[in-house]
mmCIF file with all atom_site columns, C-alpha atoms in Angstrom:
data_model
loop_
_atom_site.group_PDB
_atom_site.id
_atom_site.type_symbol
_atom_site.label_atom_id
_atom_site.label_alt_id
_atom_site.label_comp_id
_atom_site.label_asym_id
_atom_site.label_entity_id
_atom_site.label_seq_id
_atom_site.pdbx_PDB_ins_code
_atom_site.Cartn_x
_atom_site.Cartn_y
_atom_site.Cartn_z
_atom_site.occupancy
_atom_site.B_iso_or_equiv
_atom_site.pdbx_formal_charge
_atom_site.auth_seq_id
_atom_site.auth_comp_id
_atom_site.auth_asym_id
_atom_site.auth_atom_id
_atom_site.pdbx_PDB_model_num
ATOM 1   C CA . VAL Z 1 1   ? -6.402  -6.566  6.799   1.00 0.00 ? 1   VAL Z CA 1
ATOM 2   C CA . ALA Z 1 2   ? -6.123  -9.672  5.552   1.00 0.00 ? 2   ALA Z CA 1
ATOM 3   C CA . ILE Z 1 3   ? -2.809  -11.781 6.008   1.00 0.00 ? 3   ILE Z CA 1
ATOM 4   C CA . ALA Z 1 4   ? -1.766  -14.586 3.789   1.00 0.00 ? 4   ALA Z CA 1
ATOM 5   C CA . LYS Z 1 5   ? -1.313  -17.697 5.875   1.00 0.00 ? 5   LYS Z CA 1
ATOM 6   C CA . THR Z 1 6   ? -1.039  -20.227 2.730   1.00 0.00 ? 6   THR Z CA 1
ATOM 7   C CA . LYS Z 1 7   ? 1.924   -20.456 0.470   1.00 0.00 ? 7   LYS Z CA 1
ATOM 8   C CA . ARG Z 1 8   ? -0.268  -19.221 -2.575  1.00 0.00 ? 8   ARG Z CA 1
ATOM 9   C CA . VAL Z 1 9   ? -3.466  -16.796 -2.345  1.00 0.00 ? 9   VAL Z CA 1
ATOM 10  C CA . ARG Z 1 10  ? -5.771  -17.254 -5.190  1.00 0.00 ? 10  ARG Z CA 1
ATOM 11  C CA . ILE Z 1 11  ? -7.664  -14.063 -6.553  1.00 0.00 ? 11  ILE Z CA 1
ATOM 12  C CA . PHE Z 1 12  ? -11.087 -14.473 -7.834  1.00 0.00 ? 12  PHE Z CA 1
ATOM 13  C CA . ALA Z 1 13  ? -13.006 -12.094 -10.103 1.00 0.00 ? 13  ALA Z CA 1
ATOM 14  C CA . ARG Z 1 14  ? -16.439 -13.004 -8.225  1.00 0.00 ? 14  ARG Z CA 1
ATOM 15  C CA . SER Z 1 15  ? -17.231 -14.459 -4.870  1.00 0.00 ? 15  SER Z CA 1
ATOM 16  C CA . ASN Z 1 16  ? -18.556 -17.429 -6.306  1.00 0.00 ? 16  ASN Z CA 1
ATOM 17  C CA . ALA Z 1 17  ? -15.990 -17.904 -8.888  1.00 0.00 ? 17  ALA Z CA 1
ATOM 18  C CA . ARG Z 1 18  ? -14.320 -21.512 -9.372  1.00 0.00 ? 18  ARG Z CA 1
ATOM 19  C CA . ARG Z 1 19  ? -11.352 -20.396 -11.255 1.00 0.00 ? 19  ARG Z CA 1
ATOM 20  C CA . PRO Z 1 20  ? -8.813  -17.728 -10.140 1.00 0.00 ? 20  PRO Z CA 1
ATOM 21  C CA . ILE Z 1 21  ? -7.891  -14.907 -12.375 1.00 0.00 ? 21  ILE Z CA 1
ATOM 22  C CA . ALA Z 1 22  ? -4.476  -14.557 -10.546 1.00 0.00 ? 22  ALA Z CA 1
ATOM 23  C CA . THR Z 1 23  ? -2.455  -16.517 -8.050  1.00 0.00 ? 23  THR Z CA 1
ATOM 24  C CA . LEU Z 1 24  ? -0.061  -14.587 -5.652  1.00 0.00 ? 24  LEU Z CA 1
ATOM 25  C CA . GLU Z 1 25  ? 2.820   -15.918 -3.715  1.00 0.00 ? 25  GLU Z CA 1
ATOM 26  C CA . GLY Z 1 26  ? 2.255   -15.939 0.365   1.00 0.00 ? 26  GLY Z CA 1
ATOM 27  C CA . LYS Z 1 27  ? 5.273   -13.819 0.624   1.00 0.00 ? 27  LYS Z CA 1
ATOM 28  C CA . THR Z 1 28  ? 5.991   -10.516 -1.565  1.00 0.00 ? 28  THR Z CA 1
ATOM 29  C CA . ARG Z 1 29  ? 9.161   -10.552 -3.581  1.00 0.00 ? 29  ARG Z CA 1
ATOM 30  C CA . HIS Z 1 30  ? 10.734  -8.647  -0.729  1.00 0.00 ? 30  HIS Z CA 1
ATOM 31  C CA . GLY Z 1 31  ? 10.193  -11.548 1.515   1.00 0.00 ? 31  GLY Z CA 1
ATOM 32  C CA . ALA Z 1 32  ? 7.297   -9.789  3.657   1.00 0.00 ? 32  ALA Z CA 1
ATOM 33  C CA . ARG Z 1 33  ? 4.035   -11.786 4.508   1.00 0.00 ? 33  ARG Z CA 1
ATOM 34  C CA . ARG Z 1 34  ? 1.559   -10.952 1.857   1.00 0.00 ? 34  ARG Z CA 1
ATOM 35  C CA . VAL Z 1 35  ? -1.515  -8.637  3.077   1.00 0.00 ? 35  VAL Z CA 1
ATOM 36  C CA . PHE Z 1 36  ? -4.517  -7.334  1.374   1.00 0.00 ? 36  PHE Z CA 1
ATOM 37  C CA . LEU Z 1 37  ? -6.863  -4.328  2.382   1.00 0.00 ? 37  LEU Z CA 1
ATOM 38  C CA . VAL Z 1 38  ? -10.125 -5.531  2.963   1.00 0.00 ? 38  VAL Z CA 1
ATOM 39  C CA . ASP Z 1 39  ? -12.673 -3.767  0.933   1.00 0.00 ? 39  ASP Z CA 1
ATOM 40  C CA . TRP Z 1 40  ? -16.083 -5.536  1.938   1.00 0.00 ? 40  TRP Z CA 1
ATOM 41  C CA . ARG Z 1 41  ? -17.094 -8.636  3.622   1.00 0.00 ? 41  ARG Z CA 1
ATOM 42  C CA . GLU Z 1 42  ? -20.103 -10.499 2.708   1.00 0.00 ? 42  GLU Z CA 1
ATOM 43  C CA . GLN Z 1 43  ? -22.979 -10.292 4.765   1.00 0.00 ? 43  GLN Z CA 1
ATOM 44  C CA . ARG Z 1 44  ? -24.248 -13.874 3.521   1.00 0.00 ? 44  ARG Z CA 1
ATOM 45  C CA . TRP Z 1 45  ? -21.325 -16.306 3.668   1.00 0.00 ? 45  TRP Z CA 1
ATOM 46  C CA . THR Z 1 46  ? -21.547 -18.637 0.624   1.00 0.00 ? 46  THR Z CA 1
ATOM 47  C CA . TRP Z 1 47  ? -19.467 -21.748 0.292   1.00 0.00 ? 47  TRP Z CA 1
ATOM 48  C CA . PRO Z 1 48  ? -16.404 -21.309 -0.380  1.00 0.00 ? 48  PRO Z CA 1
ATOM 49  C CA . LYS Z 1 49  ? -16.382 -18.172 2.068   1.00 0.00 ? 49  LYS Z CA 1
ATOM 50  C CA . THR Z 1 50  ? -14.708 -15.411 0.317   1.00 0.00 ? 50  THR Z CA 1
ATOM 51  C CA . VAL Z 1 51  ? -13.675 -11.797 1.254   1.00 0.00 ? 51  VAL Z CA 1
ATOM 52  C CA . ARG Z 1 52  ? -13.295 -8.741  -1.206  1.00 0.00 ? 52  ARG Z CA 1
ATOM 53  C CA . VAL Z 1 53  ? -9.900  -7.221  -1.014  1.00 0.00 ? 53  VAL Z CA 1
ATOM 54  C CA . PHE Z 1 54  ? -7.704  -4.440  -2.747  1.00 0.00 ? 54  PHE Z CA 1
ATOM 55  C CA . VAL Z 1 55  ? -5.214  -6.422  -4.971  1.00 0.00 ? 55  VAL Z CA 1
ATOM 56  C CA . PRO Z 1 56  ? -1.410  -5.226  -5.287  1.00 0.00 ? 56  PRO Z CA 1
ATOM 57  C CA . LEU Z 1 57  ? -1.492  -5.583  -9.113  1.00 0.00 ? 57  LEU Z CA 1
ATOM 58  C CA . ARG Z 1 58  ? -2.048  -3.431  -12.029 1.00 0.00 ? 58  ARG Z CA 1
ATOM 59  C CA . PRO Z 1 59  ? -4.082  -1.581  -12.966 1.00 0.00 ? 59  PRO Z CA 1
ATOM 60  C CA . ASN Z 1 60  ? -4.215  0.632   -9.710  1.00 0.00 ? 60  ASN Z CA 1
ATOM 61  C CA . GLY Z 1 61  ? -7.361  0.362   -7.635  1.00 0.00 ? 61  GLY Z CA 1
ATOM 62  C CA . ARG Z 1 62  ? -7.781  -3.334  -8.663  1.00 0.00 ? 62  ARG Z CA 1
ATOM 63  C CA . ARG Z 1 63  ? -10.151 -5.353  -6.385  1.00 0.00 ? 63  ARG Z CA 1
ATOM 64  C CA . GLY Z 1 64  ? -10.699 -9.102  -6.243  1.00 0.00 ? 64  GLY Z CA 1
ATOM 65  C CA . TRP Z 1 65  ? -11.882 -11.847 -3.794  1.00 0.00 ? 65  TRP Z CA 1
ATOM 66  C CA . VAL Z 1 66  ? -9.996  -14.371 -1.678  1.00 0.00 ? 66  VAL Z CA 1
ATOM 67  C CA . ARG Z 1 67  ? -10.776 -17.523 0.243   1.00 0.00 ? 67  ARG Z CA 1
ATOM 68  C CA . ALA Z 1 68  ? -11.181 -16.558 3.864   1.00 0.00 ? 68  ALA Z CA 1
ATOM 69  C CA . THR Z 1 69  ? -9.316  -19.720 4.636   1.00 0.00 ? 69  THR Z CA 1
ATOM 70  C CA . ASP Z 1 70  ? -6.210  -18.440 2.725   1.00 0.00 ? 70  ASP Z CA 1
ATOM 71  C CA . VAL Z 1 71  ? -5.775  -15.514 5.027   1.00 0.00 ? 71  VAL Z CA 1
ATOM 72  C CA . ARG Z 1 72  ? -6.215  -14.355 8.441   1.00 0.00 ? 72  ARG Z CA 1
ATOM 73  C CA . PHE Z 1 73  ? -7.763  -10.936 9.772   1.00 0.00 ? 73  PHE Z CA 1
ATOM 74  C CA . LEU Z 1 74  ? -6.411  -8.160  11.902  1.00 0.00 ? 74  LEU Z CA 1
ATOM 75  C CA . VAL Z 1 75  ? -7.914  -4.808  12.670  1.00 0.00 ? 75  VAL Z CA 1
ATOM 76  C CA . ASN Z 1 76  ? -5.471  -1.849  11.952  1.00 0.00 ? 76  ASN Z CA 1
ATOM 77  C CA . PRO Z 1 77  ? -6.379  1.482   13.488  1.00 0.00 ? 77  PRO Z CA 1
ATOM 78  C CA . TYR Z 1 78  ? -4.109  3.674   11.202  1.00 0.00 ? 78  TYR Z CA 1
ATOM 79  C CA . HIS Z 1 79  ? -4.731  5.301   7.869   1.00 0.00 ? 79  HIS Z CA 1
ATOM 80  C CA . VAL Z 1 80  ? -2.534  7.564   5.762   1.00 0.00 ? 80  VAL Z CA 1
ATOM 81  C CA . THR Z 1 81  ? -3.522  10.460  3.640   1.00 0.00 ? 81  THR Z CA 1
ATOM 82  C CA . VAL Z 1 82  ? -1.263  11.712  1.066   1.00 0.00 ? 82  VAL Z CA 1
ATOM 83  C CA . ARG Z 1 83  ? -2.187  15.081  -0.162  1.00 0.00 ? 83  ARG Z CA 1
ATOM 84  C CA . LEU Z 1 84  ? -0.857  15.966  -3.436  1.00 0.00 ? 84  LEU Z CA 1
ATOM 85  C CA . HIS Z 1 85  ? -1.649  19.777  -3.854  1.00 0.00 ? 85  HIS Z CA 1
ATOM 86  C CA . ASP Z 1 86  ? -0.704  20.600  -0.159  1.00 0.00 ? 86  ASP Z CA 1
ATOM 87  C CA . ARG Z 1 87  ? 2.431   18.226  -0.376  1.00 0.00 ? 87  ARG Z CA 1
ATOM 88  C CA . ARG Z 1 88  ? 1.718   16.777  2.939   1.00 0.00 ? 88  ARG Z CA 1
ATOM 89  C CA . LEU Z 1 89  ? 1.420   13.276  4.610   1.00 0.00 ? 89  LEU Z CA 1
ATOM 90  C CA . VAL Z 1 90  ? -1.253  12.795  7.278   1.00 0.00 ? 90  VAL Z CA 1
ATOM 91  C CA . VAL Z 1 91  ? -1.435  9.782   9.583   1.00 0.00 ? 91  VAL Z CA 1
ATOM 92  C CA . TRP Z 1 92  ? -4.660  9.236   11.551  1.00 0.00 ? 92  TRP Z CA 1
ATOM 93  C CA . ARG Z 1 93  ? -5.317  6.837   14.360  1.00 0.00 ? 93  ARG Z CA 1
ATOM 94  C CA . LYS Z 1 94  ? -8.832  6.001   15.070  1.00 0.00 ? 94  LYS Z CA 1
ATOM 95  C CA . GLY Z 1 95  ? -10.136 9.234   13.474  1.00 0.00 ? 95  GLY Z CA 1
ATOM 96  C CA . ARG Z 1 96  ? -7.767  11.438  15.195  1.00 0.00 ? 96  ARG Z CA 1
ATOM 97  C CA . VAL Z 1 97  ? -4.512  12.991  13.472  1.00 0.00 ? 97  VAL Z CA 1
ATOM 98  C CA . VAL Z 1 98  ? -1.169  11.736  15.171  1.00 0.00 ? 98  VAL Z CA 1
ATOM 99  C CA . LEU Z 1 99  ? 1.168   13.076  12.572  1.00 0.00 ? 99  LEU Z CA 1
ATOM 100 C CA . ARG Z 1 100 ? 1.486   15.688  9.545   1.00 0.00 ? 100 ARG Z CA 1
ATOM 101 C CA . THR Z 1 101 ? 4.627   16.040  7.598   1.00 0.00 ? 101 THR Z CA 1
ATOM 102 C CA . PRO Z 1 102 ? 5.813   17.658  4.396   1.00 0.00 ? 102 PRO Z CA 1
ATOM 103 C CA . ILE Z 1 103 ? 6.624   15.379  1.382   1.00 0.00 ? 103 ILE Z CA 1
ATOM 104 C CA . ALA Z 1 104 ? 8.164   15.513  -1.990  1.00 0.00 ? 104 ALA Z CA 1
ATOM 105 C CA . ILE Z 1 105 ? 5.857   13.830  -4.573  1.00 0.00 ? 105 ILE Z CA 1
ATOM 106 C CA . GLY Z 1 106 ? 6.207   12.825  -8.588  1.00 0.00 ? 106 GLY Z CA 1
ATOM 107 C CA . ARG Z 1 107 ? 7.255   15.308  -10.985 1.00 0.00 ? 107 ARG Z CA 1
ATOM 108 C CA . ALA Z 1 108 ? 4.812   16.368  -13.997 1.00 0.00 ? 108 ALA Z CA 1
ATOM 109 C CA . LEU Z 1 109 ? 6.092   13.602  -16.379 1.00 0.00 ? 109 LEU Z CA 1
ATOM 110 C CA . THR Z 1 110 ? 6.069   10.719  -13.655 1.00 0.00 ? 110 THR Z CA 1
ATOM 111 C CA . PRO Z 1 111 ? 3.124   12.105  -11.258 1.00 0.00 ? 111 PRO Z CA 1
ATOM 112 C CA . THR Z 1 112 ? 2.346   10.124  -8.101  1.00 0.00 ? 112 THR Z CA 1
ATOM 113 C CA . PRO Z 1 113 ? -1.089  8.345   -8.740  1.00 0.00 ? 113 PRO Z CA 1
ATOM 114 C CA . ALA Z 1 114 ? -4.166  9.166   -6.815  1.00 0.00 ? 114 ALA Z CA 1
ATOM 115 C CA . GLY Z 1 115 ? -6.207  6.487   -5.702  1.00 0.00 ? 115 GLY Z CA 1
ATOM 116 C CA . LYS Z 1 116 ? -6.721  4.059   -2.770  1.00 0.00 ? 116 LYS Z CA 1
ATOM 117 C CA . TYR Z 1 117 ? -3.878  1.904   -1.607  1.00 0.00 ? 117 TYR Z CA 1
ATOM 118 C CA . PHE Z 1 118 ? -2.057  -0.008  1.111   1.00 0.00 ? 118 PHE Z CA 1
ATOM 119 C CA . LEU Z 1 119 ? 1.142   -0.693  2.610   1.00 0.00 ? 119 LEU Z CA 1
ATOM 120 C CA . THR Z 1 120 ? 2.773   -3.978  1.332   1.00 0.00 ? 120 THR Z CA 1
ATOM 121 C CA . ASP Z 1 121 ? 6.517   -3.956  2.314   1.00 0.00 ? 121 ASP Z CA 1
ATOM 122 C CA . LEU Z 1 122 ? 8.993   -2.262  4.595   1.00 0.00 ? 122 LEU Z CA 1
ATOM 123 C CA . LEU Z 1 123 ? 12.772  -2.440  3.299   1.00 0.00 ? 123 LEU Z CA 1
ATOM 124 C CA . ARG Z 1 124 ? 15.798  -1.576  5.318   1.00 0.00 ? 124 ARG Z CA 1
ATOM 125 C CA . GLN Z 1 125 ? 18.020  0.231   2.967   1.00 0.00 ? 125 GLN Z CA 1
ATOM 126 C CA . PRO Z 1 126 ? 21.581  -1.163  2.666   1.00 0.00 ? 126 PRO Z CA 1
ATOM 127 C CA . ASN Z 1 127 ? 22.835  2.349   2.489   1.00 0.00 ? 127 ASN Z CA 1
ATOM 128 C CA . PRO Z 1 128 ? 20.894  4.600   4.986   1.00 0.00 ? 128 PRO Z CA 1
ATOM 129 C CA . ARG Z 1 129 ? 22.510  7.678   3.765   1.00 0.00 ? 129 ARG Z CA 1
ATOM 130 C CA . GLY Z 1 130 ? 21.588  6.928   0.266   1.00 0.00 ? 130 GLY Z CA 1
ATOM 131 C CA . ALA Z 1 131 ? 18.820  8.173   -2.011  1.00 0.00 ? 131 ALA Z CA 1
ATOM 132 C CA . TYR Z 1 132 ? 15.993  6.209   -0.512  1.00 0.00 ? 132 TYR Z CA 1
ATOM 133 C CA . GLY Z 1 133 ? 17.092  6.933   3.391   1.00 0.00 ? 133 GLY Z CA 1
ATOM 134 C CA . PRO Z 1 134 ? 17.327  4.144   5.953   1.00 0.00 ? 134 PRO Z CA 1
ATOM 135 C CA . LEU Z 1 135 ? 13.829  2.494   5.188   1.00 0.00 ? 135 LEU Z CA 1
ATOM 136 C CA . ALA Z 1 136 ? 11.114  2.322   2.406   1.00 0.00 ? 136 ALA Z CA 1
ATOM 137 C CA . PHE Z 1 137 ? 7.667   1.166   2.758   1.00 0.00 ? 137 PHE Z CA 1
ATOM 138 C CA . GLY Z 1 138 ? 6.213   -0.330  -0.457  1.00 0.00 ? 138 GLY Z CA 1
ATOM 139 C CA . THR Z 1 139 ? 2.715   0.330   -1.529  1.00 0.00 ? 139 THR Z CA 1
ATOM 140 C CA . SER Z 1 140 ? 0.185   -1.317  -3.723  1.00 0.00 ? 140 SER Z CA 1
ATOM 141 C CA . ALA Z 1 141 ? 0.411   1.502   -6.041  1.00 0.00 ? 141 ALA Z CA 1
ATOM 142 C CA . PHE Z 1 142 ? 2.170   1.645   -9.417  1.00 0.00 ? 142 PHE Z CA 1
ATOM 143 C CA . SER Z 1 143 ? 3.434   4.508   -11.722 1.00 0.00 ? 143 SER Z CA 1
ATOM 144 C CA . ASP Z 1 144 ? 0.923   5.378   -14.456 1.00 0.00 ? 144 ASP Z CA 1
ATOM 145 C CA . VAL Z 1 145 ? 3.859   6.264   -16.641 1.00 0.00 ? 145 VAL Z CA 1
ATOM 146 C CA . LEU Z 1 146 ? 6.665   3.901   -15.732 1.00 0.00 ? 146 LEU Z CA 1
ATOM 147 C CA . GLN Z 1 147 ? 6.316   0.255   -16.387 1.00 0.00 ? 147 GLN Z CA 1
ATOM 148 C CA . SER Z 1 148 ? 9.324   -0.694  -14.507 1.00 0.00 ? 148 SER Z CA 1
ATOM 149 C CA . PHE Z 1 149 ? 12.001  1.302   -12.356 1.00 0.00 ? 149 PHE Z CA 1
ATOM 150 C CA . GLY Z 1 150 ? 15.062  0.309   -10.737 1.00 0.00 ? 150 GLY Z CA 1
ATOM 151 C CA . GLY Z 1 151 ? 14.868  -3.396  -11.456 1.00 0.00 ? 151 GLY Z CA 1
ATOM 152 C CA . GLY Z 1 152 ? 11.091  -3.386  -10.169 1.00 0.00 ? 152 GLY Z CA 1
ATOM 153 C CA . PRO Z 1 153 ? 7.729   -3.147  -11.716 1.00 0.00 ? 153 PRO Z CA 1
ATOM 154 C CA . GLY Z 1 154 ? 7.233   0.463   -11.009 1.00 0.00 ? 154 GLY Z CA 1
ATOM 155 C CA . GLN Z 1 155 ? 5.858   0.435   -7.679  1.00 0.00 ? 155 GLN Z CA 1
ATOM 156 C CA . VAL Z 1 156 ? 5.267   3.475   -5.559  1.00 0.00 ? 156 VAL Z CA 1
ATOM 157 C CA . GLY Z 1 157 ? 7.109   3.850   -2.413  1.00 0.00 ? 157 GLY Z CA 1
ATOM 158 C CA . ILE Z 1 158 ? 7.144   6.012   0.693   1.00 0.00 ? 158 ILE Z CA 1
ATOM 159 C CA . HIS Z 1 159 ? 11.044  6.477   1.674   1.00 0.00 ? 159 HIS Z CA 1
ATOM 160 C CA . GLY Z 1 160 ? 13.392  8.507   3.166   1.00 0.00 ? 160 GLY Z CA 1
ATOM 161 C CA . THR Z 1 161 ? 15.884  10.834  1.108   1.00 0.00 ? 161 THR Z CA 1
ATOM 162 C CA . ASN Z 1 162 ? 19.486  12.057  1.171   1.00 0.00 ? 162 ASN Z CA 1
ATOM 163 C CA . ARG Z 1 163 ? 18.335  15.546  -0.075  1.00 0.00 ? 163 ARG Z CA 1
ATOM 164 C CA . PRO Z 1 164 ? 15.964  16.766  2.306   1.00 0.00 ? 164 PRO Z CA 1
ATOM 165 C CA . SER Z 1 165 ? 16.154  20.379  0.807   1.00 0.00 ? 165 SER Z CA 1
ATOM 166 C CA . LEU Z 1 166 ? 13.651  18.774  -1.942  1.00 0.00 ? 166 LEU Z CA 1
ATOM 167 C CA . ILE Z 1 167 ? 10.821  18.125  0.434   1.00 0.00 ? 167 ILE Z CA 1
ATOM 168 C CA . GLY Z 1 168 ? 7.811   20.098  -0.588  1.00 0.00 ? 168 GLY Z CA 1
ATOM 169 C CA . THR Z 1 169 ? 8.751   20.104  -4.341  1.00 0.00 ? 169 THR Z CA 1
ATOM 170 C CA . GLU Z 1 170 ? 7.834   17.733  -7.121  1.00 0.00 ? 170 GLU Z CA 1
ATOM 171 C CA . VAL Z 1 171 ? 10.953  15.803  -7.899  1.00 0.00 ? 171 VAL Z CA 1
ATOM 172 C CA . SER Z 1 172 ? 10.589  12.156  -7.787  1.00 0.00 ? 172 SER Z CA 1
ATOM 173 C CA . HIS Z 1 173 ? 9.511   9.354   -10.259 1.00 0.00 ? 173 HIS Z CA 1
ATOM 174 C CA . GLY Z 1 174 ? 6.223   8.922   -8.611  1.00 0.00 ? 174 GLY Z CA 1
ATOM 175 C CA . CYS Z 1 175 ? 7.491   7.993   -4.748  1.00 0.00 ? 175 CYS Z CA 1
ATOM 176 C CA . ILE Z 1 176 ? 6.537   9.939   -1.841  1.00 0.00 ? 176 ILE Z CA 1
ATOM 177 C CA . ARG Z 1 177 ? 9.553   11.362  -0.126  1.00 0.00 ? 177 ARG Z CA 1
ATOM 178 C CA . VAL Z 1 178 ? 9.887   12.275  3.503   1.00 0.00 ? 178 VAL Z CA 1
ATOM 179 C CA . LYS Z 1 179 ? 12.614  13.174  6.080   1.00 0.00 ? 179 LYS Z CA 1
ATOM 180 C CA . ASN Z 1 180 ? 14.895  10.334  7.246   1.00 0.00 ? 180 ASN Z CA 1
ATOM 181 C CA . SER Z 1 181 ? 13.533  10.792  10.971  1.00 0.00 ? 181 SER Z CA 1
ATOM 182 C CA . THR Z 1 182 ? 9.859   10.682  9.575   1.00 0.00 ? 182 THR Z CA 1
ATOM 183 C CA . ILE Z 1 183 ? 10.439  7.301   7.727   1.00 0.00 ? 183 ILE Z CA 1
ATOM 184 C CA . ARG Z 1 184 ? 11.875  5.927   10.880  1.00 0.00 ? 184 ARG Z CA 1
ATOM 185 C CA . ARG Z 1 185 ? 8.936   7.092   13.021  1.00 0.00 ? 185 ARG Z CA 1
ATOM 186 C CA . LEU Z 1 186 ? 6.471   5.872   10.492  1.00 0.00 ? 186 LEU Z CA 1
ATOM 187 C CA . ALA Z 1 187 ? 8.344   2.456   10.380  1.00 0.00 ? 187 ALA Z CA 1
ATOM 188 C CA . LYS Z 1 188 ? 7.652   2.075   14.177  1.00 0.00 ? 188 LYS Z CA 1
ATOM 189 C CA . MET Z 1 189 ? 4.115   3.188   13.942  1.00 0.00 ? 189 MET Z CA 1
ATOM 190 C CA . LEU Z 1 190 ? 2.396   1.583   10.818  1.00 0.00 ? 190 LEU Z CA 1
ATOM 191 C CA . PRO Z 1 191 ? 1.888   -2.027  10.102  1.00 0.00 ? 191 PRO Z CA 1
ATOM 192 C CA . LEU Z 1 192 ? 1.763   -3.481  6.528   1.00 0.00 ? 192 LEU Z CA 1
ATOM 193 C CA . GLY Z 1 193 ? -1.710  -3.332  5.162   1.00 0.00 ? 193 GLY Z CA 1
ATOM 194 C CA . THR Z 1 194 ? -2.216  0.210   6.449   1.00 0.00 ? 194 THR Z CA 1
ATOM 195 C CA . PRO Z 1 195 ? -4.435  2.166   4.112   1.00 0.00 ? 195 PRO Z CA 1
ATOM 196 C CA . VAL Z 1 196 ? -3.046  4.774   2.019   1.00 0.00 ? 196 VAL Z CA 1
ATOM 197 C CA . SER Z 1 197 ? -5.370  7.353   0.300   1.00 0.00 ? 197 SER Z CA 1
ATOM 198 C CA . ILE Z 1 198 ? -3.420  9.609   -2.257  1.00 0.00 ? 198 ILE Z CA 1
ATOM 199 C CA . VAL Z 1 199 ? -5.874  12.490  -2.846  1.00 0.00 ? 199 VAL Z CA 1
ATOM 200 C CA . VAL Z 1 200 ? -5.501  15.623  -5.284  1.00 0.00 ? 200 VAL Z CA 1
ATOM 201 C CA . ASP Z 1 201 ? -6.853  18.516  -3.207  1.00 0.00 ? 201 ASP Z CA 1
ATOM 202 C CA . ARG Z 1 202 ? -7.002  22.297  -4.133  1.00 0.00 ? 202 ARG Z CA 1
#
């Protein structure tokens, strides 16, 4: 995981590019320190030293290069797999399963997008008994259908719910719903930057 340590992080299309294609604030719009999932680090460092990362921008799965001086690196032992067909979320730690739990996913008209993403934010909800439960993770995924939702950019989240009876169904606008007890457990377990693989298995 690459964590921003500057006020702004420049994103480059190539490792040796001089002009950025985008600039992201060092904190997200929710106030969390900006993180990136590292994709590949150059074996031969060139000046300026750069690292390839997954970028939380449309289109989904977008990658770019960031200056190594703009970030610091941490190793994260966790990985999340979201299995859309099984409607299951699985948490791995160092290659071993530590949690399996049922989920609700996007309905047919607003499907949960498959791909490789990562956790970007953790938000405590003002009403823990509301539609999003007590906590919600933001991810780097965006809806393929909705350009905006609820005042935001159509970002896909993992959150609790006030309707646990719908867990196991296709009911959301693309977000992944879990039981409130589960989102509390995930919040204590998973750091920002944790990889999230959303897969369609049959």
